[in-house]
Short mmCIF file of N, CA and C in Angstrom, two decimals:
data_model
loop_
_atom_site.label_atom_id
_atom_site.label_comp_id
_atom_site.label_asym_id
_atom_site.label_seq_id
_atom_site.Cartn_x
_atom_site.Cartn_y
_atom_site.Cartn_z
N MET A 5 -19.09 -43.60 4.16
CA MET A 5 -19.01 -42.55 3.17
C MET A 5 -17.55 -42.11 3.01
N GLU A 6 -17.13 -41.88 1.79
CA GLU A 6 -15.76 -41.51 1.48
C GLU A 6 -15.47 -40.06 1.89
N LYS A 7 -14.27 -39.84 2.41
CA LYS A 7 -13.90 -38.49 2.82
C LYS A 7 -13.68 -37.61 1.59
N THR A 8 -14.08 -36.34 1.73
CA THR A 8 -13.84 -35.38 0.66
C THR A 8 -12.38 -34.96 0.67
N LEU A 9 -11.95 -34.31 -0.39
CA LEU A 9 -10.58 -33.82 -0.48
C LEU A 9 -10.30 -32.83 0.64
N PHE A 10 -11.30 -32.01 0.97
CA PHE A 10 -11.16 -31.03 2.05
C PHE A 10 -10.90 -31.75 3.37
N GLU A 11 -11.61 -32.82 3.64
CA GLU A 11 -11.41 -33.59 4.87
C GLU A 11 -10.08 -34.33 4.85
N GLN A 12 -9.67 -34.81 3.70
CA GLN A 12 -8.39 -35.50 3.58
C GLN A 12 -7.22 -34.56 3.89
N MET A 13 -7.41 -33.27 3.62
CA MET A 13 -6.35 -32.29 3.88
C MET A 13 -6.45 -31.71 5.28
N GLY A 14 -7.35 -32.25 6.11
CA GLY A 14 -7.44 -31.82 7.50
C GLY A 14 -8.57 -30.84 7.77
N GLY A 15 -9.40 -30.59 6.80
CA GLY A 15 -10.52 -29.67 6.98
C GLY A 15 -11.67 -30.31 7.73
N THR A 16 -12.46 -29.49 8.38
CA THR A 16 -13.62 -29.98 9.11
C THR A 16 -14.86 -29.22 8.68
N TYR A 17 -16.01 -29.80 9.00
CA TYR A 17 -17.30 -29.20 8.66
C TYR A 17 -18.12 -28.97 9.93
N THR A 18 -19.04 -28.03 9.86
CA THR A 18 -20.00 -27.78 10.93
C THR A 18 -21.40 -27.89 10.32
N ARG A 19 -22.28 -28.61 11.02
CA ARG A 19 -23.65 -28.77 10.52
C ARG A 19 -24.48 -27.54 10.88
N GLN A 20 -25.10 -26.96 9.86
CA GLN A 20 -26.01 -25.83 10.03
C GLN A 20 -27.34 -26.24 9.39
N GLY A 21 -28.25 -26.75 10.20
CA GLY A 21 -29.52 -27.25 9.66
C GLY A 21 -29.28 -28.48 8.83
N ASP A 22 -29.64 -28.41 7.55
CA ASP A 22 -29.44 -29.53 6.63
C ASP A 22 -28.12 -29.47 5.89
N TYR A 23 -27.31 -28.48 6.17
CA TYR A 23 -26.09 -28.26 5.41
C TYR A 23 -24.84 -28.48 6.25
N LEU A 24 -23.79 -28.95 5.59
CA LEU A 24 -22.47 -29.03 6.20
C LEU A 24 -21.63 -27.90 5.61
N LEU A 25 -21.22 -26.98 6.47
CA LEU A 25 -20.43 -25.83 6.01
C LEU A 25 -18.98 -26.04 6.45
N PRO A 26 -18.04 -25.74 5.55
CA PRO A 26 -16.63 -25.92 5.92
C PRO A 26 -16.21 -24.89 6.96
N ASP A 27 -15.36 -25.30 7.88
CA ASP A 27 -14.81 -24.41 8.90
C ASP A 27 -13.60 -23.71 8.30
N LEU A 28 -13.81 -22.49 7.85
CA LEU A 28 -12.74 -21.72 7.21
C LEU A 28 -12.37 -20.54 8.10
N SER A 29 -11.11 -20.18 8.07
CA SER A 29 -10.67 -19.00 8.80
C SER A 29 -9.54 -18.34 8.01
N LEU A 30 -9.39 -17.05 8.23
CA LEU A 30 -8.33 -16.32 7.57
C LEU A 30 -7.02 -16.50 8.32
N VAL A 31 -5.94 -16.45 7.57
CA VAL A 31 -4.62 -16.53 8.18
C VAL A 31 -4.39 -15.21 8.92
N PRO A 32 -4.00 -15.28 10.19
CA PRO A 32 -3.76 -14.03 10.92
C PRO A 32 -2.62 -13.23 10.30
N GLN A 33 -2.84 -11.92 10.19
CA GLN A 33 -1.83 -11.05 9.61
C GLN A 33 -1.37 -10.05 10.65
N GLU A 34 -0.12 -9.65 10.52
CA GLU A 34 0.38 -8.63 11.40
C GLU A 34 -0.25 -7.29 11.03
N GLU A 35 -0.48 -6.47 12.03
CA GLU A 35 -1.09 -5.17 11.81
C GLU A 35 -0.01 -4.14 11.55
N ARG A 36 0.09 -3.72 10.31
CA ARG A 36 1.01 -2.66 9.92
C ARG A 36 0.18 -1.54 9.31
N PRO A 37 0.51 -0.31 9.61
CA PRO A 37 -0.32 0.79 9.11
C PRO A 37 -0.21 0.97 7.60
N ILE A 38 -1.34 1.31 7.00
CA ILE A 38 -1.38 1.66 5.58
C ILE A 38 -1.81 3.11 5.52
N GLY A 39 -0.90 3.96 5.11
CA GLY A 39 -1.17 5.38 5.04
C GLY A 39 -1.64 5.81 3.67
N VAL A 40 -1.38 7.06 3.36
CA VAL A 40 -1.85 7.65 2.12
C VAL A 40 -1.22 6.98 0.90
N TRP A 41 0.06 6.63 0.97
CA TRP A 41 0.70 6.00 -0.19
C TRP A 41 0.16 4.60 -0.42
N GLY A 42 -0.09 3.85 0.64
CA GLY A 42 -0.68 2.52 0.50
C GLY A 42 -2.08 2.58 -0.09
N GLU A 43 -2.86 3.57 0.34
CA GLU A 43 -4.21 3.73 -0.20
C GLU A 43 -4.18 4.14 -1.67
N ARG A 44 -3.23 4.99 -2.03
CA ARG A 44 -3.09 5.38 -3.44
C ARG A 44 -2.71 4.18 -4.29
N ARG A 45 -1.83 3.31 -3.77
CA ARG A 45 -1.45 2.10 -4.49
C ARG A 45 -2.66 1.16 -4.63
N ARG A 46 -3.44 1.02 -3.55
CA ARG A 46 -4.64 0.18 -3.60
C ARG A 46 -5.60 0.68 -4.68
N LYS A 47 -5.82 1.98 -4.72
CA LYS A 47 -6.73 2.56 -5.71
C LYS A 47 -6.21 2.32 -7.12
N TYR A 48 -4.91 2.50 -7.32
CA TYR A 48 -4.32 2.27 -8.65
C TYR A 48 -4.49 0.81 -9.06
N LEU A 49 -4.16 -0.12 -8.16
CA LEU A 49 -4.28 -1.54 -8.48
C LEU A 49 -5.72 -1.91 -8.79
N LYS A 50 -6.65 -1.41 -8.00
CA LYS A 50 -8.05 -1.76 -8.17
C LYS A 50 -8.62 -1.23 -9.48
N GLU A 51 -8.16 -0.04 -9.90
CA GLU A 51 -8.70 0.57 -11.12
C GLU A 51 -7.96 0.14 -12.39
N HIS A 52 -6.63 -0.09 -12.30
CA HIS A 52 -5.84 -0.29 -13.50
C HIS A 52 -5.15 -1.64 -13.60
N ARG A 53 -4.96 -2.33 -12.50
CA ARG A 53 -4.27 -3.63 -12.49
C ARG A 53 -5.12 -4.63 -11.71
N ARG A 54 -6.32 -4.87 -12.19
CA ARG A 54 -7.29 -5.69 -11.45
C ARG A 54 -6.82 -7.11 -11.18
N VAL A 55 -6.16 -7.72 -12.13
CA VAL A 55 -5.72 -9.10 -11.94
C VAL A 55 -4.72 -9.18 -10.79
N LEU A 56 -3.75 -8.26 -10.77
CA LEU A 56 -2.79 -8.24 -9.67
C LEU A 56 -3.48 -7.93 -8.35
N TYR A 57 -4.41 -6.98 -8.35
CA TYR A 57 -5.14 -6.63 -7.13
C TYR A 57 -5.87 -7.84 -6.56
N TYR A 58 -6.64 -8.53 -7.40
CA TYR A 58 -7.41 -9.67 -6.90
C TYR A 58 -6.52 -10.86 -6.56
N SER A 59 -5.40 -11.00 -7.24
CA SER A 59 -4.45 -12.06 -6.89
C SER A 59 -3.88 -11.81 -5.49
N LEU A 60 -3.45 -10.57 -5.23
CA LEU A 60 -2.94 -10.23 -3.90
C LEU A 60 -4.04 -10.36 -2.85
N PHE A 61 -5.24 -9.93 -3.19
CA PHE A 61 -6.36 -9.96 -2.26
C PHE A 61 -6.72 -11.38 -1.86
N THR A 62 -6.86 -12.26 -2.86
CA THR A 62 -7.29 -13.63 -2.56
C THR A 62 -6.19 -14.45 -1.91
N SER A 63 -4.94 -14.11 -2.15
CA SER A 63 -3.86 -14.85 -1.51
C SER A 63 -3.58 -14.36 -0.09
N GLY A 64 -4.20 -13.24 0.29
CA GLY A 64 -4.00 -12.71 1.63
C GLY A 64 -2.76 -11.84 1.76
N ASN A 65 -2.18 -11.45 0.64
CA ASN A 65 -0.94 -10.66 0.67
C ASN A 65 -1.16 -9.18 0.38
N LEU A 66 -2.38 -8.76 0.16
CA LEU A 66 -2.64 -7.36 -0.21
C LEU A 66 -2.23 -6.40 0.90
N HIS A 67 -2.60 -6.70 2.12
CA HIS A 67 -2.29 -5.80 3.24
C HIS A 67 -0.78 -5.63 3.41
N SER A 68 -0.04 -6.73 3.38
CA SER A 68 1.41 -6.62 3.55
C SER A 68 2.05 -5.90 2.37
N HIS A 69 1.52 -6.12 1.16
CA HIS A 69 2.03 -5.41 -0.02
C HIS A 69 1.82 -3.91 0.13
N LEU A 70 0.63 -3.50 0.55
CA LEU A 70 0.33 -2.08 0.72
C LEU A 70 1.16 -1.47 1.85
N ALA A 71 1.38 -2.21 2.91
CA ALA A 71 2.21 -1.71 4.01
C ALA A 71 3.66 -1.55 3.56
N ASP A 72 4.15 -2.47 2.74
CA ASP A 72 5.51 -2.35 2.20
C ASP A 72 5.62 -1.12 1.30
N VAL A 73 4.62 -0.91 0.45
CA VAL A 73 4.61 0.26 -0.43
C VAL A 73 4.60 1.53 0.40
N GLU A 74 3.82 1.54 1.47
CA GLU A 74 3.75 2.71 2.35
C GLU A 74 5.12 3.02 2.95
N GLU A 75 5.80 2.00 3.44
CA GLU A 75 7.12 2.20 4.05
C GLU A 75 8.14 2.69 3.03
N GLN A 76 8.15 2.08 1.84
CA GLN A 76 9.09 2.49 0.80
C GLN A 76 8.84 3.92 0.36
N ALA A 77 7.58 4.26 0.14
CA ALA A 77 7.23 5.59 -0.34
C ALA A 77 7.54 6.65 0.71
N GLN A 78 7.26 6.37 1.96
CA GLN A 78 7.52 7.33 3.03
C GLN A 78 9.02 7.57 3.18
N GLU A 79 9.80 6.50 3.12
CA GLU A 79 11.26 6.64 3.21
C GLU A 79 11.79 7.43 2.03
N MET A 80 11.29 7.14 0.83
CA MET A 80 11.74 7.85 -0.37
C MET A 80 11.34 9.32 -0.31
N PHE A 81 10.14 9.60 0.18
CA PHE A 81 9.67 10.98 0.29
C PHE A 81 10.58 11.79 1.21
N GLU A 82 10.89 11.24 2.36
CA GLU A 82 11.74 11.94 3.32
C GLU A 82 13.15 12.15 2.77
N ARG A 83 13.70 11.11 2.15
CA ARG A 83 15.06 11.19 1.60
C ARG A 83 15.15 12.21 0.46
N LEU A 84 14.23 12.12 -0.50
CA LEU A 84 14.27 13.03 -1.64
C LEU A 84 13.99 14.48 -1.24
N THR A 85 13.06 14.67 -0.32
CA THR A 85 12.75 16.03 0.13
C THR A 85 13.96 16.66 0.77
N LYS A 86 14.65 15.91 1.61
CA LYS A 86 15.84 16.43 2.27
C LYS A 86 16.94 16.75 1.26
N GLN A 87 17.18 15.83 0.32
CA GLN A 87 18.22 16.04 -0.68
C GLN A 87 17.90 17.24 -1.57
N MET A 88 16.67 17.34 -2.02
CA MET A 88 16.30 18.43 -2.92
C MET A 88 16.30 19.78 -2.19
N ALA A 89 15.92 19.79 -0.93
CA ALA A 89 15.93 21.03 -0.16
C ALA A 89 17.37 21.54 0.00
N GLU A 90 18.30 20.64 0.25
CA GLU A 90 19.70 21.03 0.37
C GLU A 90 20.24 21.55 -0.96
N LYS A 91 19.87 20.85 -2.04
CA LYS A 91 20.36 21.22 -3.36
C LYS A 91 19.81 22.57 -3.83
N GLN A 92 18.55 22.86 -3.50
CA GLN A 92 17.92 24.09 -3.95
C GLN A 92 18.04 25.24 -2.96
N GLY A 93 18.69 25.00 -1.86
CA GLY A 93 18.93 26.07 -0.90
C GLY A 93 17.74 26.46 -0.04
N ALA A 94 16.83 25.54 0.19
CA ALA A 94 15.68 25.80 1.06
C ALA A 94 16.11 25.53 2.50
N THR A 95 16.85 26.48 3.07
CA THR A 95 17.43 26.32 4.39
C THR A 95 16.63 27.11 5.43
N GLU A 96 17.00 26.92 6.67
CA GLU A 96 16.38 27.68 7.75
C GLU A 96 16.71 29.16 7.64
N ALA A 97 17.89 29.47 7.09
CA ALA A 97 18.26 30.87 6.90
C ALA A 97 17.32 31.54 5.89
N LEU A 98 17.02 30.85 4.80
CA LEU A 98 16.07 31.38 3.82
C LEU A 98 14.69 31.51 4.43
N LYS A 99 14.31 30.53 5.24
CA LYS A 99 13.01 30.55 5.90
C LYS A 99 12.88 31.79 6.79
N ALA A 100 13.95 32.12 7.51
CA ALA A 100 13.93 33.30 8.39
C ALA A 100 13.94 34.59 7.59
N ALA A 101 14.68 34.61 6.48
CA ALA A 101 14.82 35.84 5.70
C ALA A 101 13.63 36.10 4.80
N ASP A 102 13.16 35.07 4.08
CA ASP A 102 12.07 35.26 3.10
C ASP A 102 11.15 34.04 3.15
N MET A 103 10.15 34.11 4.01
CA MET A 103 9.25 32.98 4.25
C MET A 103 8.53 32.53 2.97
N MET A 104 8.06 33.47 2.16
CA MET A 104 7.30 33.11 0.95
C MET A 104 8.18 32.40 -0.07
N ALA A 105 9.43 32.81 -0.21
CA ALA A 105 10.34 32.13 -1.13
C ALA A 105 10.60 30.70 -0.65
N TRP A 106 10.77 30.54 0.67
CA TRP A 106 11.00 29.21 1.23
C TRP A 106 9.79 28.30 1.01
N VAL A 107 8.59 28.84 1.26
CA VAL A 107 7.36 28.06 1.06
C VAL A 107 7.22 27.65 -0.40
N GLY A 108 7.50 28.58 -1.30
CA GLY A 108 7.43 28.26 -2.73
C GLY A 108 8.38 27.15 -3.12
N ARG A 109 9.61 27.22 -2.65
CA ARG A 109 10.59 26.17 -2.95
C ARG A 109 10.17 24.83 -2.36
N MET A 110 9.71 24.86 -1.13
CA MET A 110 9.30 23.60 -0.48
C MET A 110 8.09 22.98 -1.18
N ASN A 111 7.16 23.81 -1.64
CA ASN A 111 6.01 23.27 -2.39
C ASN A 111 6.47 22.64 -3.70
N ASN A 112 7.40 23.27 -4.40
CA ASN A 112 7.94 22.69 -5.63
C ASN A 112 8.66 21.38 -5.35
N ILE A 113 9.44 21.36 -4.29
CA ILE A 113 10.17 20.15 -3.91
C ILE A 113 9.19 19.03 -3.57
N ARG A 114 8.17 19.36 -2.80
CA ARG A 114 7.16 18.36 -2.42
C ARG A 114 6.45 17.79 -3.65
N ASN A 115 6.06 18.65 -4.57
CA ASN A 115 5.38 18.19 -5.79
C ASN A 115 6.29 17.31 -6.64
N ALA A 116 7.55 17.70 -6.78
CA ALA A 116 8.49 16.89 -7.56
C ALA A 116 8.72 15.53 -6.89
N THR A 117 8.81 15.52 -5.58
CA THR A 117 9.01 14.27 -4.85
C THR A 117 7.80 13.35 -4.99
N GLU A 118 6.61 13.91 -4.88
CA GLU A 118 5.40 13.10 -5.04
C GLU A 118 5.33 12.51 -6.44
N GLU A 119 5.68 13.28 -7.45
CA GLU A 119 5.66 12.79 -8.82
C GLU A 119 6.64 11.63 -8.99
N ALA A 120 7.82 11.75 -8.40
CA ALA A 120 8.80 10.66 -8.47
C ALA A 120 8.28 9.40 -7.79
N ILE A 121 7.62 9.55 -6.66
CA ILE A 121 7.07 8.39 -5.94
C ILE A 121 5.97 7.73 -6.75
N TYR A 122 5.10 8.55 -7.35
CA TYR A 122 4.06 7.97 -8.21
C TYR A 122 4.67 7.14 -9.32
N ASN A 123 5.68 7.69 -10.02
CA ASN A 123 6.26 7.00 -11.16
C ASN A 123 7.07 5.77 -10.79
N GLU A 124 7.77 5.81 -9.66
CA GLU A 124 8.67 4.71 -9.31
C GLU A 124 8.05 3.65 -8.39
N ILE A 125 7.04 4.02 -7.60
CA ILE A 125 6.49 3.06 -6.64
C ILE A 125 5.01 2.79 -6.89
N ILE A 126 4.20 3.81 -6.94
CA ILE A 126 2.75 3.62 -7.03
C ILE A 126 2.33 3.00 -8.36
N TYR A 127 2.84 3.55 -9.47
CA TYR A 127 2.44 3.08 -10.79
C TYR A 127 3.31 1.97 -11.34
N ALA A 128 4.25 1.47 -10.57
CA ALA A 128 5.18 0.42 -11.06
C ALA A 128 4.52 -0.93 -11.03
#
């Protein structure tokens, strides 16, 4: 009997009753954490960019893509928050003098930073 293309490429089969099933396994991937930004990117891809989502999923690159997005977004969040806090004067001195004003500024800074991350990383 002639070998199948799968066998010619080094694949093997296992007999299960009357059937020959191919021995398939997933490529091992490194474990990198996917946080809130990675999950938001996954949700966006799944709902709005299905072709890209399934292409990454079937090629085995989805997890690494989401982990990369998580790292980029987290770094950008920390950098922008720090820069904007310095620019808007949300310092420890303000925190000690007027806690509510400091909280208000930090909430505005956080919201602006999240919006920038959504536009530049999550929805890109």
